[in-house]
Short mmCIF file of C-alpha atoms in Angstrom, two decimals:
data_model
loop_
_atom_site.label_atom_id
_atom_site.label_comp_id
_atom_site.label_asym_id
_atom_site.label_seq_id
_atom_site.Cartn_x
_atom_site.Cartn_y
_atom_site.Cartn_z
CA UNK A 1 -50.44 -18.64 -30.05
CA UNK A 2 -49.25 -21.01 -32.98
CA UNK A 3 -45.38 -21.25 -32.56
CA UNK A 4 -45.58 -24.32 -30.22
CA UNK A 5 -46.52 -26.28 -33.47
CA UNK A 6 -43.84 -25.64 -35.79
CA UNK A 7 -40.95 -25.27 -33.07
CA UNK A 8 -39.81 -28.42 -33.19
CA UNK A 9 -39.53 -28.71 -36.95
CA UNK A 10 -38.04 -25.18 -37.24
CA UNK A 11 -35.48 -26.22 -34.54
CA UNK A 12 -34.77 -29.34 -36.18
CA UNK A 13 -34.09 -28.19 -39.38
CA UNK A 14 -31.78 -25.05 -37.95
CA UNK A 15 -29.73 -27.92 -36.36
CA UNK A 16 -29.49 -29.85 -39.62
CA UNK A 17 -28.62 -26.71 -41.47
CA UNK A 18 -25.78 -25.91 -38.93
CA UNK A 19 -24.46 -29.74 -39.13
CA UNK A 20 -24.62 -29.03 -43.13
CA UNK A 21 -22.49 -25.57 -42.72
CA UNK A 22 -19.85 -27.14 -40.72
CA UNK A 23 -19.67 -30.18 -43.02
CA UNK A 24 -19.14 -27.91 -46.18
CA UNK A 25 -16.92 -25.63 -44.42
CA UNK A 26 -14.61 -28.95 -43.87
CA UNK A 27 -15.23 -30.13 -47.33
CA UNK A 28 -14.65 -26.62 -48.98
CA UNK A 29 -11.65 -25.61 -46.51
CA UNK A 30 -8.81 -25.49 -49.13
CA UNK A 31 -11.33 -23.24 -51.27
CA UNK A 32 -11.68 -19.91 -49.41
CA UNK A 33 -13.43 -18.15 -52.13
CA UNK A 34 -16.63 -21.17 -52.52
CA UNK A 35 -16.10 -21.53 -48.57
CA UNK A 36 -16.91 -17.81 -47.50
CA UNK A 37 -20.05 -17.91 -50.35
CA UNK A 38 -21.18 -21.29 -49.19
CA UNK A 39 -21.04 -19.86 -45.43
CA UNK A 40 -22.89 -16.38 -46.08
CA UNK A 41 -25.45 -18.11 -47.50
CA UNK A 42 -25.83 -20.82 -44.94
CA UNK A 43 -25.60 -18.48 -41.94
CA UNK A 44 -28.37 -16.39 -44.04
CA UNK A 45 -30.29 -19.43 -44.16
CA UNK A 46 -30.20 -20.30 -40.54
CA UNK A 47 -31.15 -16.79 -39.56
CA UNK A 48 -34.24 -17.25 -41.51
CA UNK A 49 -35.72 -20.60 -40.07
CA UNK A 50 -35.06 -18.92 -36.74
CA UNK A 51 -36.58 -15.79 -38.05
CA UNK A 52 -39.42 -17.65 -39.20
CA UNK A 53 -39.91 -19.29 -35.43
CA UNK A 54 -39.24 -15.68 -33.53
CA UNK A 55 -42.10 -14.29 -35.83
CA UNK A 56 -44.68 -17.08 -34.64
CA UNK A 57 -43.56 -15.82 -31.39
CA UNK A 58 -43.75 -12.59 -31.14
CA UNK A 59 -46.74 -12.21 -33.39
CA UNK A 60 -49.35 -14.20 -31.68
CA UNK A 61 -53.21 -14.07 -32.37
CA UNK A 62 -54.65 -11.45 -30.99
CA UNK A 63 -58.33 -11.21 -29.11
CA UNK A 64 -59.71 -7.88 -28.26
CA UNK A 65 -63.19 -6.67 -27.24
CA UNK A 66 -64.18 -6.04 -30.89
CA UNK A 67 -61.14 -7.36 -32.78
CA UNK A 68 -60.05 -10.94 -33.65
CA UNK A 69 -56.36 -10.70 -35.27
CA UNK A 70 -55.33 -13.57 -36.86
CA UNK A 71 -51.21 -13.85 -37.64
CA UNK A 72 -49.07 -16.13 -39.32
CA UNK A 73 -45.73 -14.84 -38.78
CA UNK A 74 -44.73 -11.54 -40.47
CA UNK A 75 -46.30 -12.76 -43.74
CA UNK A 76 -50.08 -12.53 -43.12
CA UNK A 77 -52.15 -10.83 -40.77
CA UNK A 78 -56.37 -10.31 -40.91
CA UNK A 79 -58.34 -8.35 -38.71
CA UNK A 80 -61.79 -9.72 -38.38
CA UNK A 81 -64.22 -7.63 -36.18
CA UNK A 82 -66.29 -9.83 -33.91
CA UNK A 83 -69.42 -8.73 -35.23
CA UNK A 84 -68.68 -10.59 -38.38
CA UNK A 85 -67.99 -13.72 -36.57
CA UNK A 86 -71.13 -16.37 -37.11
CA UNK A 87 -69.79 -19.08 -35.57
CA UNK A 88 -66.30 -20.31 -34.22
CA UNK A 89 -65.69 -24.18 -33.87
CA UNK A 90 -62.81 -26.68 -32.99
CA UNK A 91 -62.02 -28.30 -36.40
CA UNK A 92 -58.67 -30.33 -36.77
CA UNK A 93 -57.80 -30.18 -40.57
CA UNK A 94 -54.76 -31.51 -42.49
CA UNK A 95 -53.05 -28.87 -44.74
CA UNK A 96 -54.64 -29.76 -47.95
CA UNK A 97 -58.43 -30.92 -47.30
CA UNK A 98 -61.04 -29.61 -48.19
CA UNK A 99 -60.26 -26.71 -50.74
CA UNK A 100 -56.66 -26.22 -51.05
CA UNK A 101 -53.37 -26.93 -49.16
CA UNK A 102 -51.48 -24.32 -47.06
CA UNK A 103 -48.09 -24.47 -45.63
CA UNK A 104 -46.55 -23.05 -42.61
CA UNK A 105 -48.07 -19.94 -42.21
CA UNK A 106 -49.44 -19.59 -45.72
CA UNK A 107 -52.92 -19.23 -46.96
CA UNK A 108 -54.28 -21.44 -49.29
CA UNK A 109 -57.77 -22.59 -50.76
CA UNK A 110 -60.52 -20.83 -52.51
CA UNK A 111 -64.40 -20.14 -52.55
CA UNK A 112 -63.76 -18.11 -49.67
CA UNK A 113 -61.99 -19.87 -47.51
CA UNK A 114 -58.44 -18.78 -45.95
CA UNK A 115 -56.07 -21.36 -44.47
CA UNK A 116 -53.57 -20.06 -42.06
CA UNK A 117 -51.69 -23.47 -41.68
CA UNK A 118 -49.07 -24.29 -39.63
CA UNK A 119 -46.90 -27.48 -39.73
CA UNK A 120 -49.72 -28.72 -42.08
CA UNK A 121 -52.77 -28.14 -40.23
CA UNK A 122 -55.36 -25.71 -38.85
CA UNK A 123 -57.64 -26.45 -35.70
CA UNK A 124 -59.84 -23.99 -35.26
CA UNK A 125 -62.62 -22.80 -37.96
CA UNK A 126 -64.11 -19.24 -38.15
CA UNK A 127 -67.46 -18.81 -40.14
CA UNK A 128 -68.53 -15.23 -41.05
CA UNK A 129 -71.68 -13.75 -41.55
CA UNK A 130 -70.40 -11.09 -44.43
CA UNK A 131 -67.03 -11.34 -46.47
CA UNK A 132 -64.03 -9.61 -45.30
CA UNK A 133 -60.84 -8.72 -47.39
CA UNK A 134 -57.51 -10.70 -46.51
CA UNK A 135 -54.42 -9.42 -48.05
CA UNK A 136 -51.77 -12.12 -49.27
CA UNK A 137 -47.91 -11.76 -48.84
CA UNK A 138 -47.63 -9.80 -52.30
CA UNK A 139 -50.63 -7.89 -52.04
CA UNK A 140 -53.57 -9.90 -54.14
CA UNK A 141 -56.81 -9.61 -52.23
CA UNK A 142 -59.28 -12.05 -51.45
CA UNK A 143 -62.48 -12.09 -50.33
CA UNK A 144 -63.03 -14.66 -47.21
CA UNK A 145 -66.34 -16.08 -45.46
CA UNK A 146 -64.15 -19.07 -43.74
CA UNK A 147 -61.02 -18.86 -41.95
CA UNK A 148 -59.11 -21.67 -40.92
CA UNK A 149 -56.04 -21.36 -38.78
CA UNK A 150 -54.19 -22.71 -35.86
CA UNK A 151 -53.87 -22.28 -32.49
CA UNK A 152 -51.86 -23.52 -30.03
CA UNK A 153 -54.58 -24.38 -27.05
CA UNK A 154 -57.41 -24.29 -30.03
CA UNK A 155 -60.14 -25.32 -27.75
CA UNK A 156 -59.71 -22.36 -25.64
CA UNK A 157 -59.36 -20.10 -28.46
CA UNK A 158 -62.70 -21.43 -29.48
CA UNK A 159 -64.15 -20.48 -25.94
CA UNK A 160 -62.65 -17.47 -25.80
CA UNK A 161 -64.12 -16.06 -29.43
CA UNK A 162 -67.40 -17.29 -28.55
CA UNK A 163 -67.65 -15.46 -25.46
CA UNK A 164 -65.79 -12.24 -26.65
CA UNK A 165 -68.62 -12.26 -29.41
CA UNK A 166 -71.41 -12.97 -27.18
CA UNK A 167 -70.06 -10.01 -25.08
CA UNK A 168 -69.41 -7.56 -28.04
CA UNK A 169 -73.51 -8.66 -28.82
CA UNK A 170 -74.50 -7.58 -25.55
CA UNK A 171 -72.48 -4.68 -25.39
CA UNK A 172 -74.02 -3.18 -28.56
CA UNK A 173 -77.68 -4.32 -27.73
CA UNK A 174 -76.86 -2.85 -24.26
CA UNK A 175 -75.54 0.28 -26.24
CA UNK A 176 -78.49 0.46 -28.61
CA UNK A 177 -80.95 0.43 -25.75
CA UNK A 178 -79.14 3.15 -23.68
CA UNK A 179 -79.19 5.90 -26.35
CA UNK A 180 -81.97 8.17 -26.51
CA UNK A 181 -83.43 9.00 -29.76
CA UNK A 182 -82.75 12.64 -29.14
CA UNK A 183 -79.39 11.85 -29.40
CA UNK A 184 -79.45 9.42 -32.78
CA UNK A 185 -78.07 11.94 -35.65
CA UNK A 186 -80.24 13.63 -38.04
CA UNK A 187 -79.22 11.10 -40.86
CA UNK A 188 -79.63 8.29 -38.60
CA UNK A 189 -83.30 9.18 -38.17
CA UNK A 190 -84.63 8.37 -41.46
CA UNK A 191 -85.96 10.65 -43.82
CA UNK A 192 -87.94 13.99 -42.48
CA UNK A 193 -91.36 14.29 -43.96
CA UNK A 194 -92.15 16.88 -46.67
CA UNK A 195 -94.28 19.52 -45.36
CA UNK A 196 -94.05 22.29 -48.25
CA UNK A 197 -96.05 22.34 -51.30
#
């Protein structure tokens, strides 16, 4: 997961917004229309902040036998097949370092680098052997070969990714050795020799 790094900031922001809501309510108590408008806006803002944290808690990064699924709340999701992972390493970086900034849960950077920072930092770097398509929040597509993301247990995440990549590679190698040539579809065996005139 990645929610722990931003929890204090978001809960603190929600508290400050609640205090502001009460203060503005007291100041505008003699103006019911203005009070109602600001109350609705303030409650909406508090719910958005709490929703951002809830999305981070309920949509964690997921590692399966063949895919690494990276998420940034409800705003971004990137599926990386494990066969494309060249390396994974612990790599603590602050938001704007090396090729672009990033905010909580947003992507930034150029040159094939996607940063999915939380609380202004990334902790894991994954290098890919070939690019994948990353779709941004508003639908813009970008080819990326390096993905930097935050994980609460970064070293544990790197160990798990490396183990899953090794296991996926062994499974592919074992499947390739176990399949007899007769079972390979005709189109996969290559062109047939021409026997006619």
